[in-house]
Short mmCIF file of C-alpha atoms and ligand atoms in Angstrom, two decimals:
data_model
loop_
_atom_site.label_atom_id
_atom_site.label_comp_id
_atom_site.label_asym_id
_atom_site.label_seq_id
_atom_site.Cartn_x
_atom_site.Cartn_y
_atom_site.Cartn_z
CA UNK A 1031 4.46 -14.20 -49.00
CA UNK A 1032 3.68 -17.70 -47.70
CA UNK A 1033 5.53 -20.70 -48.99
CA UNK A 1034 3.73 -23.02 -51.40
CA UNK A 1035 4.86 -26.57 -50.84
CA UNK A 1036 4.85 -28.41 -54.16
CA UNK A 1037 2.99 -31.73 -54.45
CA UNK A 1038 6.06 -33.98 -54.25
CA UNK A 1039 7.23 -32.21 -51.08
CA UNK A 1040 3.81 -32.09 -49.51
CA UNK A 1041 3.85 -35.32 -47.50
CA UNK A 1042 7.20 -34.39 -45.97
CA UNK A 1043 5.64 -31.11 -44.92
CA UNK A 1044 2.57 -32.56 -43.22
CA UNK A 1045 4.41 -32.50 -39.90
CA UNK A 1046 5.38 -28.87 -40.40
CA UNK A 1047 1.77 -28.00 -41.17
CA UNK A 1048 0.66 -29.75 -37.97
CA UNK A 1049 3.21 -27.73 -35.96
CA UNK A 1050 2.01 -24.47 -37.53
CA UNK A 1051 -1.64 -25.38 -36.80
CA UNK A 1052 -0.74 -26.26 -33.20
CA UNK A 1053 0.92 -22.83 -32.94
CA UNK A 1054 -2.39 -21.21 -33.97
CA UNK A 1055 -1.43 -20.42 -37.57
CA UNK A 1056 -3.47 -20.77 -40.79
CA UNK A 1057 -2.76 -23.34 -43.54
CA UNK A 1058 -3.89 -23.45 -47.18
CA UNK A 1059 -5.59 -26.85 -47.43
CA UNK A 1060 -6.21 -28.66 -50.74
CA UNK A 1061 -9.53 -30.50 -50.94
CA UNK A 1062 -11.38 -32.17 -53.80
CA UNK A 1063 -13.88 -29.26 -53.97
CA UNK A 1064 -11.93 -26.01 -53.47
CA UNK A 1065 -8.95 -24.94 -51.34
CA UNK A 1066 -9.68 -24.27 -47.68
CA UNK A 1067 -8.17 -21.86 -45.15
CA UNK A 1068 -7.61 -24.12 -42.16
CA UNK A 1069 -7.18 -23.51 -38.43
CA UNK A 1070 -7.44 -25.71 -35.33
CA UNK A 1071 -11.23 -25.86 -34.75
CA UNK A 1072 -10.64 -25.99 -30.98
CA UNK A 1073 -8.51 -22.84 -30.89
CA UNK A 1074 -10.82 -19.77 -30.96
CA UNK A 1075 -7.89 -17.36 -31.36
CA UNK A 1076 -6.68 -19.22 -34.46
CA UNK A 1077 -10.23 -19.42 -35.87
CA UNK A 1078 -10.62 -15.65 -35.34
CA UNK A 1079 -7.67 -15.21 -37.73
CA UNK A 1080 -9.71 -16.91 -40.48
CA UNK A 1081 -12.50 -14.34 -40.17
CA UNK A 1082 -9.97 -11.49 -40.14
CA UNK A 1083 -8.06 -12.83 -43.18
CA UNK A 1084 -11.22 -13.33 -45.27
CA UNK A 1085 -13.12 -10.25 -44.11
CA UNK A 1086 -15.93 -12.68 -43.27
CA UNK A 1087 -18.80 -11.59 -40.99
CA UNK A 1088 -18.78 -13.38 -37.62
CA UNK A 1089 -22.25 -14.91 -38.10
CA UNK A 1090 -21.16 -17.05 -41.05
CA UNK A 1091 -20.26 -20.44 -39.56
CA UNK A 1092 -17.32 -22.58 -40.70
CA UNK A 1093 -17.17 -26.23 -41.73
CA UNK A 1094 -15.11 -28.52 -39.47
CA UNK A 1095 -13.02 -30.95 -41.54
CA UNK A 1096 -12.26 -34.38 -40.09
CA UNK A 1097 -9.90 -37.19 -41.03
CA UNK A 1098 -12.18 -40.03 -39.88
CA UNK A 1099 -15.82 -40.43 -38.84
CA UNK A 1100 -14.94 -41.64 -35.33
CA UNK A 1101 -13.98 -37.99 -34.65
CA UNK A 1102 -17.56 -36.92 -35.33
CA UNK A 1103 -18.51 -37.28 -31.66
CA UNK A 1104 -15.88 -34.65 -30.75
CA UNK A 1105 -17.92 -32.05 -32.66
CA UNK A 1106 -21.52 -33.25 -32.92
CA UNK A 1107 -24.14 -34.71 -30.56
CA UNK A 1108 -27.41 -36.64 -31.03
CA UNK A 1109 -26.12 -37.76 -34.43
CA UNK A 1110 -29.09 -39.22 -36.36
CA UNK A 1111 -28.91 -42.53 -38.21
CA UNK A 1112 -29.22 -40.64 -41.52
CA UNK A 1113 -25.87 -38.94 -40.83
CA UNK A 1114 -24.07 -42.27 -40.50
CA UNK A 1115 -25.81 -43.54 -43.63
CA UNK A 1116 -24.70 -40.51 -45.66
CA UNK A 1117 -21.20 -40.62 -44.14
CA UNK A 1118 -20.88 -44.26 -45.14
CA UNK A 1119 -22.07 -43.56 -48.69
CA UNK A 1120 -20.27 -40.29 -49.49
CA UNK A 1121 -17.26 -39.71 -47.15
CA UNK A 1122 -14.52 -38.97 -47.88
CA UNK A 1123 -16.22 -36.71 -50.43
CA UNK A 1124 -17.92 -33.41 -51.31
CA UNK A 1125 -20.72 -33.56 -48.73
CA UNK A 1126 -21.12 -31.42 -45.58
CA UNK A 1127 -23.56 -32.43 -42.85
CA UNK A 1128 -25.12 -29.92 -40.45
CA UNK A 1129 -25.59 -31.57 -37.05
CA UNK A 1130 -26.28 -30.47 -33.47
CA UNK A 1131 -22.98 -29.30 -32.06
CA UNK A 1132 -21.12 -30.93 -29.20
CA UNK A 1133 -20.75 -28.75 -26.08
CA UNK A 1134 -17.01 -28.09 -26.51
CA UNK A 1135 -17.18 -26.60 -30.03
CA UNK A 1136 -16.15 -22.92 -29.85
CA UNK A 1137 -18.95 -20.45 -30.66
CA UNK A 1138 -16.74 -18.68 -33.18
CA UNK A 1139 -16.73 -21.83 -35.37
CA UNK A 1140 -20.52 -22.11 -35.47
CA UNK A 1141 -21.36 -18.40 -35.57
CA UNK A 1142 -23.03 -18.86 -32.18
CA UNK A 1143 -25.52 -21.42 -33.59
CA UNK A 1144 -26.39 -24.69 -31.89
CA UNK A 1145 -25.33 -26.63 -34.99
CA UNK A 1146 -22.02 -27.47 -36.67
CA UNK A 1147 -21.05 -28.29 -40.26
CA UNK A 1148 -18.74 -31.29 -40.68
CA UNK A 1149 -17.18 -33.15 -43.57
CA UNK A 1150 -14.40 -35.60 -44.44
CA UNK A 1151 -12.77 -34.25 -47.62
CA UNK A 1152 -11.83 -36.64 -50.43
CA UNK A 1153 -8.26 -35.53 -51.04
CA UNK A 1154 -5.21 -37.58 -50.03
CA UNK A 1155 -3.20 -34.59 -48.75
CA UNK A 1156 -6.12 -33.20 -46.76
CA UNK A 1157 -6.69 -36.64 -45.24
CA UNK A 1158 -2.98 -37.08 -44.40
CA UNK A 1159 -2.90 -33.69 -42.67
CA UNK A 1160 -6.20 -34.26 -40.85
CA UNK A 1161 -5.11 -37.68 -39.60
CA UNK A 1162 -1.72 -36.39 -38.38
CA UNK A 1163 -3.43 -33.41 -36.76
CA UNK A 1164 -5.99 -35.63 -35.00
CA UNK A 1165 -3.22 -37.86 -33.67
CA UNK A 1166 -1.55 -34.81 -32.12
CA UNK A 1167 -4.85 -33.51 -30.72
CA UNK A 1168 -6.86 -36.22 -28.96
CA UNK A 1169 -10.41 -35.14 -28.12
CA UNK A 1170 -10.33 -32.62 -30.99
CA UNK A 1171 -8.50 -33.02 -34.30
CA UNK A 1172 -10.88 -31.03 -36.53
CA UNK A 1173 -9.81 -28.22 -38.82
CA UNK A 1174 -12.22 -25.33 -39.30
CA UNK A 1175 -11.84 -24.33 -42.95
CA UNK A 1176 -13.92 -22.07 -45.17
CA UNK A 1177 -12.97 -21.65 -48.82
CA UNK A 1178 -9.63 -19.77 -48.97
CA UNK A 1179 -10.89 -16.63 -50.72
CA UNK A 1180 -11.77 -13.10 -49.64
CA UNK A 1181 -15.40 -12.98 -48.50
CA UNK A 1182 -17.77 -12.87 -51.47
CA UNK A 1183 -15.10 -13.64 -54.06
CA UNK A 1184 -14.38 -16.65 -56.26
CA UNK A 1185 -13.27 -19.80 -54.40
CA UNK A 1186 -9.68 -20.95 -55.13
CA UNK A 1187 -9.16 -24.15 -57.10
CA UNK A 1188 -5.34 -24.07 -57.22
CA UNK A 1189 -2.64 -23.41 -54.60
CA UNK A 1190 -1.51 -20.17 -56.28
CA UNK A 1191 -5.05 -18.75 -55.99
CA UNK A 1192 -4.82 -19.06 -52.19
CA UNK A 1193 -1.74 -16.84 -52.13
CA UNK A 1194 -3.40 -14.32 -54.45
CA UNK A 1195 -6.45 -14.17 -52.17
CA UNK A 1196 -4.82 -14.21 -48.75
CA UNK A 1197 -1.10 -13.37 -49.01
CA UNK A 1198 0.74 -13.44 -45.71
CA UNK A 1199 -2.34 -14.29 -43.66
CA UNK A 1200 -1.64 -17.94 -44.49
CA UNK A 1201 1.56 -19.48 -43.07
CA UNK A 1202 1.91 -22.35 -45.55
CA UNK A 1203 -0.03 -23.62 -48.56
CA UNK A 1204 -0.03 -27.35 -49.26
CA UNK A 1205 -0.23 -27.77 -53.02
CA UNK A 1206 -2.60 -30.61 -53.88
CA UNK A 1207 -2.89 -29.72 -57.56
CA UNK A 1208 -6.08 -28.52 -59.28
CA UNK A 1209 -9.25 -29.33 -57.35
CA UNK A 1210 -11.04 -32.24 -58.97
CA UNK A 1211 -14.63 -31.12 -58.28
CA UNK A 1212 -14.07 -27.36 -58.55
CA UNK A 1213 -17.18 -26.12 -56.68
CA UNK A 1214 -18.02 -26.26 -52.96
CA UNK A 1215 -19.53 -29.28 -51.22
CA UNK A 1216 -23.23 -30.11 -51.07
CA UNK A 1217 -24.58 -29.08 -47.64
CA UNK A 1218 -27.32 -31.18 -46.02
CA UNK A 1219 -28.94 -30.02 -42.78
CA UNK A 1220 -29.81 -32.97 -40.53
CA UNK A 1221 -30.16 -30.91 -37.37
CA UNK A 1222 -33.86 -30.09 -37.62
CA UNK A 1223 -35.58 -33.35 -38.48
CA UNK A 1224 -36.11 -34.06 -42.16
CA UNK A 1225 -32.95 -33.56 -44.26
CA UNK A 1226 -32.74 -30.28 -46.19
CA UNK A 1227 -30.20 -29.31 -48.87
CA UNK A 1228 -28.81 -25.87 -47.97
CA UNK A 1229 -26.29 -25.69 -50.83
CA UNK A 1230 -26.30 -27.83 -54.01
CA UNK A 1231 -23.03 -29.48 -55.02
CA UNK A 1232 -21.52 -32.39 -56.91
CA UNK A 1233 -23.50 -34.85 -54.80
CA UNK A 1234 -27.06 -34.36 -56.01
CA UNK A 1235 -30.42 -34.48 -54.23
CA UNK A 1236 -31.26 -37.61 -56.24
CA UNK A 1237 -28.13 -39.41 -54.97
CA UNK A 1238 -28.93 -38.44 -51.37
CA UNK A 1239 -32.59 -39.43 -51.73
CA UNK A 1240 -31.55 -42.79 -53.13
CA UNK A 1241 -29.23 -43.51 -50.20
CA UNK A 1242 -31.68 -42.27 -47.53
CA UNK A 1243 -34.76 -43.75 -49.20
CA UNK A 1244 -36.71 -40.51 -48.69
CA UNK A 1245 -37.54 -37.28 -50.53
CA UNK A 1246 -35.75 -34.06 -49.59
CA UNK A 1247 -37.38 -30.71 -48.87
CA UNK A 1248 -36.24 -27.74 -51.00
CA UNK A 1249 -34.36 -24.99 -49.10
CA UNK A 1250 -36.60 -22.11 -50.17
CA UNK A 1251 -39.68 -23.86 -48.77
CA UNK A 1252 -38.04 -24.03 -45.34
CA UNK A 1253 -36.81 -20.44 -45.40
CA UNK A 1254 -40.33 -19.29 -46.29
CA UNK A 1255 -42.13 -21.39 -43.74
CA UNK A 1256 -39.91 -20.32 -40.81
CA UNK A 1257 -39.38 -16.76 -42.00
CA UNK A 1258 -35.76 -17.30 -41.05
CA UNK A 1259 -33.80 -14.40 -42.49
CA UNK A 1260 -30.48 -15.23 -40.78
CA UNK A 1261 -27.75 -16.00 -43.34
CA UNK A 1262 -27.14 -19.51 -42.06
CA UNK A 1263 -25.28 -20.36 -45.23
CA UNK A 1264 -23.12 -17.53 -46.49
CA UNK A 1265 -23.32 -19.08 -49.94
CA UNK A 1266 -27.04 -18.37 -49.78
CA UNK A 1267 -26.46 -14.63 -50.14
CA UNK A 1268 -27.43 -13.74 -53.71
CA UNK A 1269 -24.11 -12.05 -54.46
CA UNK A 1270 -21.66 -14.72 -53.40
CA UNK A 1271 -18.76 -16.08 -55.52
CA UNK A 1272 -18.68 -12.96 -57.68
CA UNK A 1273 -15.91 -11.75 -59.98
CA UNK A 1274 -15.15 -8.01 -59.95
CA UNK A 1275 -15.95 -7.73 -63.67
CA UNK A 1276 -19.70 -7.33 -64.28
CA UNK A 1277 -21.11 -10.67 -65.47
CA UNK A 1278 -24.31 -11.33 -67.40
CA UNK A 1279 -25.91 -14.64 -68.32
CA UNK A 1280 -27.24 -14.75 -71.90
CA UNK A 1281 -28.58 -17.31 -74.33
CA UNK A 1282 -26.00 -18.35 -76.91
CA UNK A 1283 -27.75 -16.43 -79.71
CA UNK A 1284 -27.53 -13.21 -77.67
CA UNK A 1285 -23.77 -13.34 -77.03
CA UNK A 1286 -22.33 -12.45 -80.47
CA UNK A 1287 -23.72 -8.93 -80.54
CA UNK A 1288 -22.28 -7.55 -77.23
CA UNK A 1289 -18.94 -9.31 -77.90
CA UNK A 1290 -18.57 -7.36 -81.14
CA UNK A 1291 -18.34 -4.13 -79.13
CA UNK A 1292 -14.89 -5.29 -77.98
CA UNK A 1293 -13.26 -5.37 -74.53
CA UNK A 1294 -15.58 -8.18 -73.45
CA UNK A 1295 -15.16 -11.92 -72.92
CA UNK A 1296 -17.57 -14.86 -73.02
CA UNK A 1297 -17.82 -18.35 -71.57
CA UNK A 1298 -19.81 -20.79 -73.70
CA UNK A 1299 -20.43 -24.54 -73.79
CA UNK A 1300 -19.02 -26.85 -76.42
CA UNK A 1301 -22.43 -27.52 -77.98
CA UNK A 1302 -23.54 -28.20 -81.56
CA UNK A 1303 -25.15 -24.73 -81.85
CA UNK A 1304 -21.80 -22.99 -81.27
CA UNK A 1305 -21.00 -20.92 -84.39
CA UNK A 1306 -17.58 -20.95 -86.04
CA UNK A 1307 -17.34 -17.23 -85.29
CA UNK A 1308 -17.65 -17.76 -81.55
CA UNK A 1309 -15.54 -20.91 -81.67
CA UNK A 1310 -12.62 -18.99 -83.15
CA UNK A 1311 -13.12 -15.74 -81.23
CA UNK A 1312 -10.02 -14.76 -79.21
CA UNK A 1313 -12.01 -13.74 -76.13
CA UNK A 1314 -14.33 -16.74 -75.95
CA UNK A 1315 -13.59 -19.60 -73.57
CA UNK A 1316 -15.27 -22.91 -74.45
CA UNK A 1317 -16.08 -25.18 -71.52
CA UNK A 1318 -17.28 -28.78 -71.65
CA UNK A 1319 -21.02 -29.32 -72.19
CA UNK A 1320 -21.11 -31.67 -69.20
CA UNK A 1321 -21.76 -30.49 -65.62
CA UNK A 1322 -18.88 -32.16 -63.73
CA UNK A 1323 -16.28 -31.08 -66.29
CA UNK A 1324 -17.78 -27.59 -66.50
CA UNK A 1325 -17.67 -27.31 -62.67
CA UNK A 1326 -14.02 -28.41 -62.67
CA UNK A 1327 -13.01 -25.44 -64.85
CA UNK A 1328 -15.62 -22.76 -64.06
CA UNK A 1329 -14.00 -20.89 -61.12
CA UNK A 1330 -10.54 -21.03 -62.68
CA UNK A 1331 -11.76 -19.57 -65.97
CA UNK A 1332 -13.81 -16.91 -64.16
CA UNK A 1333 -10.76 -15.97 -62.10
CA UNK A 1334 -8.52 -15.79 -65.19
CA UNK A 1335 -10.99 -13.64 -67.14
CA UNK A 1336 -11.54 -11.41 -64.10
CA UNK A 1337 -7.79 -10.74 -63.90
CA UNK A 1338 -7.65 -9.64 -67.54
CA UNK A 1339 -9.64 -6.46 -66.91
CA UNK A 1340 -12.46 -7.00 -69.41
CA UNK A 1341 -15.34 -4.52 -69.31
CA UNK A 1342 -17.91 -7.29 -69.14
CA UNK A 1343 -18.08 -11.09 -69.04
CA UNK A 1344 -20.99 -12.88 -70.77
CA UNK A 1345 -21.78 -16.47 -69.86
CA UNK A 1346 -23.99 -18.77 -71.89
CA UNK A 1347 -27.03 -19.86 -69.87
CA UNK A 1348 -26.92 -23.40 -68.49
CA UNK A 1349 -29.56 -26.12 -68.95
CA UNK A 1350 -32.33 -26.00 -66.34
CA UNK A 1351 -31.86 -29.59 -65.18
CA UNK A 1352 -30.94 -31.30 -61.89
CA UNK A 1353 -27.53 -32.30 -63.25
CA UNK A 1354 -26.63 -28.63 -63.83
CA UNK A 1355 -28.24 -27.30 -60.64
CA UNK A 1356 -25.04 -26.79 -58.59
CA UNK A 1357 -23.17 -24.97 -61.37
CA UNK A 1358 -26.28 -22.92 -62.23
CA UNK A 1359 -26.39 -21.89 -58.56
CA UNK A 1360 -22.75 -20.64 -58.65
CA UNK A 1361 -23.30 -18.91 -62.00
CA UNK A 1362 -26.39 -17.05 -60.81
CA UNK A 1363 -24.50 -15.78 -57.75
CA UNK A 1364 -21.58 -14.65 -59.91
CA UNK A 1365 -24.06 -12.67 -62.01
CA UNK A 1366 -25.33 -10.68 -59.02
CA UNK A 1367 -22.33 -8.37 -58.83
CA UNK A 1368 -24.42 -5.18 -58.83
CA UNK A 1369 -25.96 -6.11 -55.47
CA UNK A 1370 -22.59 -6.65 -53.73
O1 TXA B 2476 -16.36 -27.66 -50.26
C1 TXA B 2476 -16.43 -26.99 -49.24
O2 TXA B 2476 -17.40 -27.07 -48.47
C2 TXA B 2476 -15.28 -26.02 -48.95
C3 TXA B 2476 -14.02 -26.83 -48.64
C4 TXA B 2476 -12.88 -25.97 -48.21
O3 TXA B 2476 -14.32 -27.82 -47.71
N1 TXA B 2476 -15.61 -25.16 -47.87
C5 TXA B 2476 -16.50 -24.16 -47.98
O4 TXA B 2476 -16.57 -23.38 -46.83
O5 TXA B 2476 -17.15 -23.95 -48.97
P1 TXA B 2476 -17.32 -21.98 -46.82
O6 TXA B 2476 -17.11 -21.44 -45.43
O7 TXA B 2476 -16.88 -21.16 -47.93
O8 TXA B 2476 -18.80 -22.40 -46.94
C6 TXA B 2476 -19.35 -23.18 -45.91
C7 TXA B 2476 -20.80 -22.96 -45.83
C8 TXA B 2476 -21.08 -21.53 -45.43
O9 TXA B 2476 -21.98 -21.01 -46.36
C9 TXA B 2476 -21.67 -21.69 -44.04
O10 TXA B 2476 -22.66 -20.72 -43.81
C10 TXA B 2476 -22.23 -23.09 -44.07
O11 TXA B 2476 -21.31 -23.81 -44.81
N2 TXA B 2476 -22.30 -23.62 -42.71
C11 TXA B 2476 -21.29 -23.96 -41.90
N3 TXA B 2476 -21.75 -24.33 -40.71
C12 TXA B 2476 -23.10 -24.23 -40.75
C13 TXA B 2476 -24.15 -24.45 -39.81
N4 TXA B 2476 -23.90 -24.83 -38.59
N5 TXA B 2476 -25.41 -24.23 -40.25
C14 TXA B 2476 -25.68 -23.83 -41.50
N6 TXA B 2476 -24.72 -23.60 -42.43
C15 TXA B 2476 -23.45 -23.78 -42.05
MG1 MG B 2477 -16.82 -19.84 -49.39
#
């Protein structure tokens, strides 16, 4: 099993992580969103190990993580003004930009596409590693890192989850504590003209529109108009992020009845309508009725309930508002287990 380096030892182990990456090995990388499975983005053999470890199809591109925006030119070309504006406003942070790729970026990173996903993560350990790695690798310095889970499963939000998901495939896991955001970054495509959100996240469309001073186009409209059926974003498959236990979304009033049958668990929000019966039920987990706090705990709770071998997990429906959009998106994918 790989070693987990505890938070107080982590900075001392940055150098070791750089050496392992330079030797083509994989590292468990803490970020503010979820843990990543990192390899040298300029080493196709190392990147191939990521696909093998996750069981991820080759046409699902990876995000390149950077320690500073002056490294952007190593991976992207014809960078539009909007990219610098968003970088300035939101990096380091939970935002990924899709840009035209620079000539040297290995095809395996981009799934053979002409574009590349890039972001600067907002986590001190990730930034320390990325900066040390860039110093050792002039002209490159990016780490290709998808979420550190088996393909189609729940993203890891703690160092121990990475070991559970990937075992010996990862050489070392840097423990950065629990991920603050808890769901994957917002992805904005700037490679085809007007910006398009490909995956909702903690940074909302409204925040991006405010910074750019323009309205965004919805993803589905673009997919329809181009008839583009290629899974450009693996998270866009309906059955992504799923637990193994069947999961159904219900209104709060509908949850009590199936729970009474036993062997089932529920996730509800801490709202005024919550009955005393549900509040005190041994198999009910109560999450905050606030999107950022809910997102922080959602994957962890799902993972814990999944491991307990319940027959079914019921989740209280989430409000249909912009603020809840990113969590709603993850919940609806988790509920599509039958189509996996
Ligand atoms: O928060 C995050 O983004 C986390 C942490 C580790 O940074 N990473 C993450 O990676 O969620 P992953 O591989 O699980 O999801 C990245 C998504 C995939 O759905 C992929 O298809 C999309 O980004 N992506 C990457 N490059 C792309 C490109 N060139 N065009 C379109 N989508 C791209
Ligand atoms: Mg993922």
